[in-house]
Coordinates of C-alpha atoms in Angstrom, one line a residue:
M149 CA 0.0 0.0 0.0
G150 CA 1.3 3.5 -0.8
Q151 CA 2.2 5.7 2.1
P152 CA 4.4 8.7 3.1
Q153 CA 7.9 7.3 3.5
P154 CA 11.2 8.6 4.8
A155 CA 13.2 10.2 2.0
G156 CA 15.2 7.8 0.0
S157 CA 13.0 4.7 0.7
T158 CA 10.7 2.9 -1.8
R159 CA 7.1 3.9 -1.9
R160 CA 4.6 1.3 -3.1
T161 CA 2.1 3.5 -4.9
F162 CA 0.1 1.2 -7.1
V163 CA -3.1 -0.8 -6.7
K164 CA -4.6 -3.0 -9.3
G165 CA -7.8 -4.2 -10.8
A166 CA -11.1 -3.2 -9.2
A167 CA -9.4 -1.6 -6.2
T168 CA -7.5 0.7 -8.5
A169 CA -10.5 1.7 -10.4
G170 CA -12.4 2.5 -7.2
G171 CA -9.4 4.5 -5.8
A172 CA -8.9 6.4 -9.0
A173 CA -12.5 7.3 -9.2
A174 CA -12.5 8.5 -5.6
L175 CA -9.5 10.7 -6.4
G176 CA -11.1 12.1 -9.4
L177 CA -8.5 10.6 -11.7
G178 CA -11.0 9.5 -14.3
G179 CA -12.8 6.2 -14.9
L180 CA -10.8 3.2 -15.8
P181 CA -11.7 0.5 -18.3
G182 CA -13.4 -2.5 -16.7
S183 CA -11.2 -5.0 -18.5
A184 CA -8.7 -7.1 -16.5
G185 CA -5.8 -5.4 -18.3
A186 CA -6.5 -1.9 -17.2
A187 CA -3.4 0.1 -16.3
P188 CA -2.9 0.8 -12.6
R189 CA -3.0 4.4 -11.3
A190 CA -0.9 5.8 -8.4
R191 CA -2.5 6.4 -5.1
Q192 CA -1.8 9.8 -3.6
S193 CA -0.1 9.8 -0.2
V194 CA -1.0 12.0 2.7
A195 CA 1.1 12.6 5.9
V196 CA -1.2 13.5 8.7
L197 CA 0.8 15.3 11.4
G198 CA -0.9 14.6 14.7
G199 CA -3.1 11.8 16.0
G200 CA -5.7 13.5 18.1
V201 CA -9.4 13.9 17.2
A202 CA -8.5 16.1 14.2
G203 CA -5.8 13.8 12.9
L204 CA -7.8 10.6 13.3
T205 CA -10.8 12.3 11.6
A206 CA -8.7 13.4 8.7
A207 CA -7.2 9.9 8.3
H208 CA -10.7 8.4 8.5
E209 CA -12.1 10.6 5.7
L210 CA -9.0 10.3 3.5
A211 CA -8.7 6.5 3.8
E212 CA -12.4 6.1 2.9
R213 CA -11.6 8.1 -0.3
G214 CA -8.7 6.0 -1.4
F215 CA -5.7 7.9 -0.2
A216 CA -2.6 6.3 1.3
V217 CA -2.4 7.8 4.8
T218 CA 0.2 7.7 7.5
V219 CA -0.4 9.4 10.9
Y220 CA 2.5 10.7 12.8
E221 CA 1.8 11.2 16.6
R222 CA 4.4 12.3 19.1
R223 CA 2.8 10.7 22.2
A224 CA -0.4 8.7 22.0
L225 CA -3.3 8.4 19.6
G226 CA -6.4 10.3 20.7
G227 CA -4.6 13.3 22.0
K228 CA -6.3 15.2 24.8
A229 CA -9.4 13.1 24.2
R230 CA -7.8 9.8 25.2
S231 CA -7.8 7.9 28.4
F232 CA -4.6 6.3 29.7
D233 CA -3.4 3.8 32.3
V234 CA -2.4 5.1 35.7
P235 CA 1.2 3.6 36.2
D236 CA 1.6 0.8 38.8
S237 CA -2.1 0.8 39.7
A238 CA -3.1 -2.7 38.5
K239 CA -3.0 -5.8 40.7
G240 CA -3.4 -9.4 39.6
T241 CA -5.3 -9.7 36.3
R242 CA -7.1 -6.3 36.6
K243 CA -6.5 -3.4 34.2
P244 CA -4.8 -0.3 35.5
L245 CA -7.0 2.5 36.8
P246 CA -8.1 4.8 34.0
G247 CA -6.7 8.3 33.9
E248 CA -7.6 11.2 31.5
H249 CA -6.8 14.7 30.6
G250 CA -10.3 15.6 31.5
F251 CA -13.8 14.0 31.5
R252 CA -15.5 13.6 28.1
F253 CA -18.5 15.7 27.3
I254 CA -20.3 15.2 24.0
P255 CA -23.4 17.4 24.0
G256 CA -26.3 17.1 21.5
I257 CA -25.3 20.3 19.8
Y258 CA -22.5 18.3 18.2
H259 CA -23.3 16.7 14.8
N260 CA -20.0 16.2 12.9
L261 CA -18.3 14.1 15.7
P262 CA -21.4 11.9 16.2
D263 CA -21.5 11.2 12.5
T264 CA -17.9 9.9 12.8
L265 CA -18.8 7.9 15.9
R266 CA -21.6 6.2 14.0
R267 CA -19.1 5.1 11.4
I268 CA -16.7 3.4 13.8
P269 CA -17.8 -0.3 14.3
F270 CA -18.2 -1.6 17.8
P271 CA -19.2 -5.1 18.7
G272 CA -22.9 -5.5 19.4
N273 CA -23.7 -1.9 18.5
R274 CA -26.0 -1.1 15.6
N275 CA -24.8 2.5 15.5
G276 CA -21.1 1.8 16.2
V277 CA -19.4 3.8 18.9
W278 CA -22.3 6.3 18.9
D279 CA -24.3 3.7 20.9
N280 CA -21.7 4.0 23.7
L281 CA -23.0 7.5 24.5
I282 CA -25.3 7.8 27.5
A283 CA -27.1 10.8 28.9
P284 CA -26.8 11.6 32.6
P285 CA -30.2 12.5 34.0
E286 CA -29.2 15.6 35.9
M287 CA -26.5 18.2 36.7
S288 CA -25.9 20.6 39.6
F289 CA -24.3 23.9 40.6
T290 CA -22.8 23.1 44.0
R291 CA -22.4 25.9 46.5
A292 CA -20.0 26.4 49.4
G293 CA -20.6 28.1 52.8
G294 CA -23.6 26.0 53.8
R295 CA -25.7 26.9 50.8
E296 CA -27.7 24.1 49.2
D297 CA -26.7 22.9 45.8
I298 CA -28.8 23.7 42.7
R299 CA -29.9 20.4 41.2
L300 CA -31.2 20.5 37.7
P301 CA -32.8 17.7 35.6
I302 CA -31.5 17.5 32.0
P303 CA -34.3 17.6 29.4
G304 CA -34.5 15.5 26.3
R305 CA -32.9 12.3 27.7
D306 CA -34.3 8.8 27.4
G307 CA -35.2 6.7 30.4
E308 CA -36.4 7.5 33.9
P309 CA -35.2 10.6 35.8
A310 CA -32.9 10.1 38.8
D311 CA -34.5 8.9 42.0
L312 CA -35.3 11.7 44.5
T313 CA -35.8 11.3 48.2
P314 CA -37.9 13.8 50.2
D315 CA -34.7 15.2 51.5
D316 CA -33.4 15.6 47.9
I317 CA -36.6 17.5 47.0
A318 CA -36.4 19.7 50.0
R319 CA -32.8 20.6 49.3
A320 CA -33.5 21.3 45.6
L321 CA -36.4 23.6 46.6
T322 CA -34.2 25.4 49.2
A323 CA -31.4 25.9 46.6
F324 CA -33.8 27.3 44.0
L325 CA -35.4 29.7 46.4
D326 CA -32.1 30.7 47.9
T327 CA -30.6 31.5 44.5
A328 CA -33.7 33.2 43.3
F329 CA -33.8 35.5 46.2
N330 CA -30.1 36.2 46.2
I331 CA -30.1 37.2 42.5
P332 CA -32.3 40.4 42.5
A333 CA -35.2 40.4 40.0
H334 CA -33.8 43.3 38.1
E335 CA -30.6 41.5 37.5
I336 CA -32.4 38.4 36.2
A337 CA -34.4 40.6 33.9
Y338 CA -31.3 42.3 32.6
F339 CA -29.6 39.0 31.9
V340 CA -32.7 37.7 30.0
N341 CA -32.6 41.0 28.0
R342 CA -29.0 40.5 27.1
A343 CA -29.7 36.9 26.0
L344 CA -32.5 38.3 23.8
V345 CA -30.2 40.9 22.3
F346 CA -27.7 38.3 21.3
L347 CA -30.3 35.9 20.0
T348 CA -31.7 38.5 17.6
S349 CA -28.3 40.0 16.6
C350 CA -27.4 39.5 12.9
D351 CA -24.2 37.7 11.9
E352 CA -22.4 41.0 11.1
R353 CA -23.1 42.4 14.6
R354 CA -21.9 39.1 16.2
D355 CA -18.7 38.9 14.2
D356 CA -17.8 42.6 14.7
Q357 CA -19.4 44.2 17.8
W358 CA -19.9 41.2 20.0
E359 CA -16.6 39.5 19.0
A360 CA -14.9 42.6 20.3
K361 CA -16.8 42.7 23.6
P362 CA -16.0 40.4 26.6
W363 CA -18.9 38.4 27.9
W364 CA -18.2 39.8 31.4
D365 CA -18.9 43.3 30.1
F366 CA -21.8 42.3 27.8
V367 CA -23.7 41.0 30.8
R368 CA -22.4 43.9 33.0
A369 CA -21.2 41.4 35.6
K370 CA -19.0 43.8 37.5
D371 CA -22.1 45.8 38.6
M372 CA -24.0 42.8 39.7
S373 CA -24.4 40.6 42.8
Y374 CA -22.0 37.8 43.7
D375 CA -24.5 35.1 42.7
Y376 CA -25.2 36.8 39.4
Q377 CA -21.4 36.8 38.7
R378 CA -20.7 33.2 39.8
I379 CA -23.8 31.6 38.2
L380 CA -24.8 33.6 35.2
A381 CA -21.5 35.1 34.2
I382 CA -18.8 32.6 35.3
G383 CA -20.8 29.4 35.7
V384 CA -22.3 29.6 32.2
T385 CA -18.9 30.0 30.6
R386 CA -17.2 27.2 32.6
N387 CA -20.0 24.7 32.1
I388 CA -20.8 25.4 28.5
V389 CA -17.8 27.0 26.9
A390 CA -14.9 26.0 29.1
T391 CA -13.4 29.5 29.0
K392 CA -13.1 32.6 31.1
A393 CA -16.0 35.1 31.3
E394 CA -13.7 38.0 31.9
V395 CA -11.9 37.7 28.6
A396 CA -14.1 35.4 26.4
S397 CA -15.7 37.1 23.4
T398 CA -19.5 37.6 23.7
R399 CA -19.8 36.0 20.3
T400 CA -18.2 32.8 21.5
V401 CA -20.2 32.5 24.7
G402 CA -23.4 33.6 23.3
T403 CA -23.2 31.3 20.2
L404 CA -22.6 28.2 22.3
G405 CA -25.1 29.3 25.0
E406 CA -27.8 29.8 22.3
A407 CA -27.0 26.4 20.9
F408 CA -27.4 24.7 24.3
V409 CA -30.8 26.4 24.9
F410 CA -32.1 25.1 21.5
N411 CA -30.6 21.7 22.3
A412 CA -32.6 21.6 25.6
L413 CA -35.7 22.5 23.6
G414 CA -35.1 19.6 21.2
R415 CA -34.3 21.9 18.3
G416 CA -31.5 20.9 15.9
A417 CA -30.1 18.3 18.3
D418 CA -28.3 15.0 17.7
G419 CA -29.2 14.0 21.3
P420 CA -29.6 15.4 24.9
P421 CA -27.6 18.4 26.0
D422 CA -25.2 16.2 28.1
R423 CA -23.8 12.9 27.0
I424 CA -20.8 10.9 28.1
L425 CA -19.2 7.6 27.2
N426 CA -20.2 4.4 29.0
A427 CA -16.6 3.3 29.6
P428 CA -13.1 4.9 29.7
T429 CA -12.6 6.8 26.5
N430 CA -10.1 4.5 24.9
E431 CA -12.2 1.4 25.5
A432 CA -15.4 3.0 24.3
W433 CA -14.0 5.0 21.4
I434 CA -10.3 5.5 20.6
D435 CA -9.1 1.9 20.5
P436 CA -12.0 0.8 18.2
W437 CA -11.4 3.9 16.0
V438 CA -7.7 3.1 15.6
A439 CA -8.5 -0.6 14.8
H440 CA -11.0 0.5 12.2
L441 CA -8.5 2.9 10.6
K442 CA -5.9 0.2 10.4
S443 CA -8.5 -2.0 8.6
L444 CA -8.9 0.8 6.0
G445 CA -5.1 0.8 5.5
V446 CA -4.1 3.7 7.6
E447 CA -0.6 3.4 9.1
F448 CA 0.6 4.9 12.4
R449 CA 3.9 6.1 13.6
V450 CA 3.5 6.7 17.3
G451 CA 6.4 8.4 19.2
W452 CA 7.3 10.5 16.1
T453 CA 7.6 14.2 16.8
V454 CA 7.2 16.8 14.1
R455 CA 10.1 19.3 14.3
E456 CA 9.6 21.3 11.0
V457 CA 7.3 21.6 8.1
A458 CA 9.8 22.5 5.3
Y459 CA 8.9 24.8 2.4
G460 CA 10.4 25.3 -1.0
D461 CA 9.5 26.0 -4.6
G462 CA 5.9 27.0 -3.6
R463 CA 5.2 23.7 -1.8
V464 CA 5.8 21.8 1.4
T465 CA 8.8 19.6 0.5
K466 CA 9.0 17.5 3.6
A467 CA 8.2 17.1 7.3
V468 CA 11.3 16.8 9.5
I469 CA 10.3 14.3 12.1
E470 CA 12.1 12.9 15.1
D471 CA 11.3 9.2 15.2
A472 CA 10.7 7.1 18.3
G473 CA 14.5 6.4 18.6
G474 CA 15.4 10.1 18.6
A475 CA 16.7 10.2 15.0
R476 CA 15.6 12.9 12.6
Q477 CA 14.0 11.8 9.3
D478 CA 12.7 13.6 6.3
V479 CA 9.2 12.4 5.6
T480 CA 7.8 13.1 2.2
A481 CA 4.2 12.8 0.9
D482 CA 2.1 14.2 -1.9
H483 CA 0.0 16.2 0.7
Y484 CA 0.3 17.2 4.3
V485 CA -2.5 17.7 6.8
Q486 CA -1.2 19.3 10.0
A487 CA -3.5 18.2 12.8
M488 CA -1.5 19.4 15.9
P489 CA -2.6 21.8 18.6
V490 CA -1.8 25.4 17.6
E491 CA 0.8 25.9 20.3
H492 CA 2.8 22.9 18.9
A493 CA 2.0 23.4 15.2
R494 CA 3.3 27.0 15.0
R495 CA 6.7 26.1 16.4
T496 CA 7.2 24.0 13.2
W497 CA 6.6 26.8 10.8
G498 CA 9.7 28.4 9.5
A499 CA 10.0 31.9 8.0
A500 CA 9.6 30.7 4.4
L501 CA 6.4 28.8 5.2
R502 CA 5.0 31.7 7.2
A503 CA 5.7 34.1 4.4
A504 CA 3.8 31.9 2.0
D505 CA 0.5 32.4 3.8
P506 CA -0.3 35.4 6.0
Q507 CA -2.8 33.5 8.0
L508 CA 0.0 31.4 9.5
P509 CA 1.8 34.2 11.4
R510 CA -1.6 35.4 12.6
C511 CA -1.9 32.1 14.5
D512 CA 0.8 33.5 16.9
K513 CA -2.0 35.7 18.3
L514 CA -4.1 32.8 19.3
R515 CA -4.0 32.2 23.0
T516 CA -4.0 29.0 25.1
D517 CA -4.5 28.5 28.8
W518 CA -4.4 25.8 31.4
M519 CA -7.5 23.6 31.9
T520 CA -6.5 20.1 33.2
G521 CA -8.0 17.1 34.9
I522 CA -7.3 15.2 38.1
Q523 CA -8.9 11.9 39.1
F524 CA -9.6 10.8 42.6
Y525 CA -10.1 7.1 43.1
L526 CA -12.5 6.2 45.9
T527 CA -13.2 3.1 47.9
E528 CA -16.9 4.2 48.3
R529 CA -19.2 5.7 45.7
P530 CA -19.9 9.3 46.6
K531 CA -23.4 10.5 46.9
V532 CA -23.1 13.3 44.3
V533 CA -25.5 14.3 41.6
D534 CA -26.0 11.7 38.8
G535 CA -24.1 13.8 36.3
H536 CA -21.8 16.7 36.1
F537 CA -21.4 19.2 38.9
N538 CA -20.0 22.7 38.8
C539 CA -18.4 24.0 42.0
I540 CA -19.7 27.6 41.7
D541 CA -17.7 29.1 44.6
S542 CA -14.4 27.3 44.1
P543 CA -11.5 29.7 43.4
W544 CA -10.1 27.1 41.0
S545 CA -13.4 26.8 39.1
L546 CA -13.8 23.1 39.5
T547 CA -16.2 20.9 37.5
G548 CA -16.5 17.1 38.0
I549 CA -18.4 13.9 37.6
A550 CA -18.4 10.5 39.4
Q551 CA -17.9 8.1 36.5
A552 CA -18.3 4.5 37.6
A553 CA -22.1 4.7 37.9
H554 CA -22.2 5.7 34.2
W555 CA -19.9 2.9 33.0
K556 CA -22.8 0.5 32.7
G557 CA -22.1 -3.2 32.8
R558 CA -18.6 -2.8 34.3
D559 CA -17.7 -4.1 37.8
F560 CA -15.1 -1.4 38.6
P561 CA -13.3 -3.1 41.5
A562 CA -13.2 -6.4 39.6
E563 CA -11.9 -4.9 36.4
Y564 CA -9.6 -2.1 37.5
G565 CA -6.9 -1.3 40.0
D566 CA -6.3 -3.4 43.1
G567 CA -9.9 -4.4 43.8
L568 CA -10.5 -1.7 46.4
V569 CA -11.4 1.2 44.1
V570 CA -15.1 1.4 43.3
D571 CA -15.3 4.9 41.6
C572 CA -13.4 7.5 39.7
L573 CA -14.2 11.1 40.6
S574 CA -12.9 13.0 37.6
V575 CA -12.4 16.8 38.1
D576 CA -11.4 19.6 35.7
I577 CA -9.3 22.5 37.1
S578 CA -10.2 25.5 35.0
E579 CA -8.4 28.3 37.0
W580 CA -4.7 28.0 37.7
D581 CA -3.8 31.6 38.6
K582 CA -6.0 32.3 41.6
P583 CA -5.1 31.5 45.2
G584 CA -6.8 28.4 46.7
I585 CA -8.4 27.9 50.1
L586 CA -5.9 25.5 51.7
Y587 CA -2.4 27.0 50.9
G588 CA -3.4 30.4 49.6
R589 CA -1.4 29.8 46.5
T590 CA -2.2 29.4 42.8
A591 CA -2.3 26.0 41.3
K592 CA 0.8 26.7 39.3
N593 CA 2.6 27.6 42.5
C594 CA 1.7 24.3 44.2
T595 CA 3.4 21.0 43.9
R596 CA 1.5 18.1 42.4
E597 CA 0.7 16.8 45.9
E598 CA -0.5 20.2 47.0
I599 CA -2.7 20.6 44.0
A600 CA -4.4 17.3 44.8
R601 CA -4.9 18.3 48.5
E602 CA -6.2 21.7 47.5
V603 CA -8.7 20.4 44.9
W604 CA -9.9 17.8 47.5
A605 CA -10.4 20.6 50.0
Q606 CA -12.4 22.7 47.6
L607 CA -14.5 19.7 46.6
K608 CA -15.3 19.0 50.3
A609 CA -16.1 22.7 50.9
H610 CA -18.8 22.4 48.2
L611 CA -20.1 18.9 48.8
N612 CA -19.9 18.5 52.5
D613 CA -21.1 21.9 53.7
T614 CA -24.8 21.2 54.3
G615 CA -24.5 18.3 56.7
K616 CA -24.0 15.5 54.1
Q617 CA -20.6 13.7 54.2
V618 CA -20.2 13.1 50.5
L619 CA -16.4 12.9 50.5
T620 CA -14.4 11.6 53.4
D621 CA -10.6 11.3 53.7
G622 CA -10.8 7.7 54.7
K623 CA -12.5 6.8 51.4
L624 CA -9.8 8.4 49.2
H625 CA -7.7 5.7 47.8
S626 CA -5.4 7.6 45.5
W627 CA -5.3 10.4 42.9
H628 CA -3.8 11.0 39.4
L629 CA -3.0 14.4 37.9
D630 CA -2.6 14.8 34.1
P631 CA 1.1 13.9 33.3
G632 CA 1.1 16.8 30.8
V633 CA 1.5 19.2 33.8
D634 CA 5.1 19.5 35.0
G635 CA 7.2 21.8 37.2
T636 CA 4.4 23.2 39.3
G637 CA 5.5 24.6 42.6
G638 CA 8.8 25.6 40.9
P639 CA 10.1 28.5 38.8
D640 CA 8.9 27.0 35.4
P641 CA 5.5 25.4 35.5
R642 CA 4.6 23.8 32.2
N643 CA 1.5 22.3 30.7
D644 CA 1.9 20.2 27.6
D645 CA -1.8 20.1 26.9
E646 CA -3.1 23.7 27.1
L647 CA -6.5 24.6 25.8
L648 CA -7.3 27.2 23.1
I649 CA -9.3 30.0 24.7
H650 CA -11.3 32.6 22.8
P651 CA -10.6 36.2 24.1
V652 CA -12.0 39.1 22.1
G653 CA -10.8 39.3 18.5
T654 CA -9.8 35.7 18.3
L655 CA -12.3 34.9 15.5
H656 CA -10.3 37.1 13.1
N657 CA -7.0 35.2 13.7
R658 CA -8.3 31.7 13.2
P659 CA -7.0 30.2 9.9
S660 CA -8.9 28.4 7.3
A661 CA -8.3 24.7 6.7
A662 CA -7.0 25.5 3.2
T663 CA -3.8 27.4 3.1
K664 CA -2.2 29.2 0.1
I665 CA 0.3 26.4 0.0
P666 CA -1.2 23.9 -2.5
N667 CA -0.2 20.7 -0.6
F668 CA -0.6 21.9 3.0
F669 CA -3.8 21.9 5.0
L670 CA -4.7 22.6 8.6
A671 CA -6.9 20.6 11.0
G672 CA -7.5 21.3 14.6
D673 CA -9.7 23.0 17.1
Y674 CA -8.1 26.4 16.3
V675 CA -9.1 26.3 12.7
A676 CA -12.1 28.5 11.7
V677 CA -15.2 26.3 12.0
D678 CA -18.8 26.9 13.0
I679 CA -18.1 26.2 16.7
D680 CA -15.3 28.6 17.4
L681 CA -14.0 27.1 20.5
A682 CA -11.6 24.3 21.6
T683 CA -13.9 21.3 21.2
M684 CA -13.7 17.8 19.8
E685 CA -16.6 18.9 17.5
G686 CA -14.5 21.8 16.2
A687 CA -11.5 19.5 15.7
N688 CA -13.6 17.0 13.8
A689 CA -15.2 19.7 11.6
A690 CA -11.9 21.3 10.8
A691 CA -10.5 17.9 9.7
R692 CA -13.5 17.5 7.4
Q693 CA -12.9 20.9 5.9
A694 CA -9.2 20.1 5.4
V695 CA -10.1 16.9 3.5
N696 CA -12.6 18.8 1.4
A697 CA -10.0 21.4 0.6
L698 CA -7.5 18.7 -0.4
L699 CA -10.1 17.0 -2.7
D700 CA -10.8 20.4 -4.3
R701 CA -7.0 20.9 -4.9
V702 CA -6.6 17.6 -6.7
G703 CA -9.8 17.9 -8.7
S704 CA -11.3 14.8 -7.1
S705 CA -14.8 13.7 -7.9
A706 CA -15.1 11.9 -4.6
R707 CA -18.0 12.7 -2.3
R708 CA -17.1 15.7 -0.1
C709 CA -17.2 15.3 3.7
T710 CA -20.4 16.5 5.2
V711 CA -19.8 19.5 7.5
T712 CA -23.0 20.3 9.5
S713 CA -23.4 23.8 10.8
R714 CA -25.0 25.0 14.0
Y715 CA -28.8 25.0 14.1
R716 CA -30.4 28.3 13.2
P717 CA -34.0 28.6 14.3
P718 CA -36.0 29.8 11.3
E719 CA -38.4 31.9 13.3
I720 CA -35.6 34.2 14.4
E721 CA -34.2 34.9 11.0
G722 CA -36.6 37.7 10.3
L723 CA -35.5 39.5 13.5
K724 CA -31.8 39.0 12.4
R725 CA -32.5 40.5 9.0
A726 CA -34.1 43.5 10.6
D727 CA -31.1 43.8 12.9
R728 CA -28.8 43.7 9.9
T729 CA -30.4 46.8 8.6
R730 CA -30.1 48.5 12.0
Y731 CA -26.4 47.5 12.3
R732 CA -25.6 48.9 8.9
L733 CA -27.3 52.1 9.9
G734 CA -25.2 52.3 13.0
L735 CA -28.1 51.6 15.3
R736 CA -28.4 49.3 18.4
N737 CA -30.2 46.0 18.3
A738 CA -33.9 46.7 18.8
F739 CA -34.0 44.9 22.1
D740 CA -30.7 46.5 23.4
L741 CA -31.5 48.6 26.5
G742 CA -27.8 49.3 27.1

């Protein structure tokens, strides 16, 4: 099979008979005679640089269309989406405890990624890996300081809602009334008005005016109550958009918030607003995906690190890659799809490549920040909400989920670890630059052990503060912090897996998947797509766009990848058209009270 090869090696680039005819047709090389003596045609080769969601998606789409694909990945397939083994945690015949960069979250607003999931075979599943998605019945905003947690059912899911005891009902009512009375009515009315303003804003206003305005300012959070700030300003951005309200563009937060509202109403949804996998990510998704790609002929080079994308004579001439043994090799291919995180990709672009396309140097303006997961392994299942919870008052902006209850059909202690662990409490740390409650230091200034103790303390402050003992020290077996974090507590803290954030103006610096370099394409969550945020959906859609651009470049007649856009409610389009007229006249949105 043809594939990208180190320079100087032999490339097998021909297929014969019916396979050749199908591959040639897919590449748009013209139909071949049906006779047995038809001349073979060369398969075009693609080097996919990066094996995360974007890279695997690109490989999937290209392989289905007859290209010879090799994926080069520096660390592990799946990227930030993968799960991994906790070292030295397995005893006997059990598997190691599962760790992860952060818990998976696949909401119903996603359409492109679910399409890929349906096309990955999984034993016993009619719809492939997609059937491994399950919908938690509820979520909560947990409070500290003796205030009851806000417990919310999730609409649109299948099956019965979570069981509620009289105590649960009393606590939920108390939390609702407490929050309602602590957020003044005029503040709630103002927030609703701002939501209406954004909903009816035309695309031009969103891309210009609201892209330039931070969400924090748009909802006037600095003038509002503490609860308004923590729930409506900060809580919304952490739960829905995984970014910071103080700097995130209103366009980004509003667009995703709007999509989630319609998702909850059952409009334009692939499924319920909250879905997770029914097993550790690699078991439920990544491993079956890689196996399927291998069956399509995709080859993988894991442990290979891209050092340079070399440019000459108007094209990418090679990728300089350090192999698993530490030796540098020149890898050549007909086409190159770079599917690496932006902070790693831009280091490989030399002056000549950057000069060939102005959008490449603009990527230097894209910002990344720390958002990383830690897992706590427990010897007793915690009595937390049956779904995700957001620690509203935590200085490190923690969100989490107890996972074992959702991994249906798995006996956690019998399958994982040493037989004592019964649950995995997976927590994302979103804020690394504010002092904690235990040591008074930022997460970056704490050692790994201090980070674990600080997060545990903040969790207990939210979950144990109303008389319930949800978490107890005696039930904590062990913990595992993402290995991408290194050097914390020292002079040079580093995070190998930062997250693209979307401060104001970012939209205009995101590149397209097609570059001005004819054999070079970009795929990743930083590429301009319909969901302009660091998401698996964005990475998947960007890879589809990159493949489509490649097909256009070679004049292929192959079916283009479907790229599904966000849902646009038709009944709002008239108001948006009216707002377009007002915007071009320099007028406010009709609902904008200032």
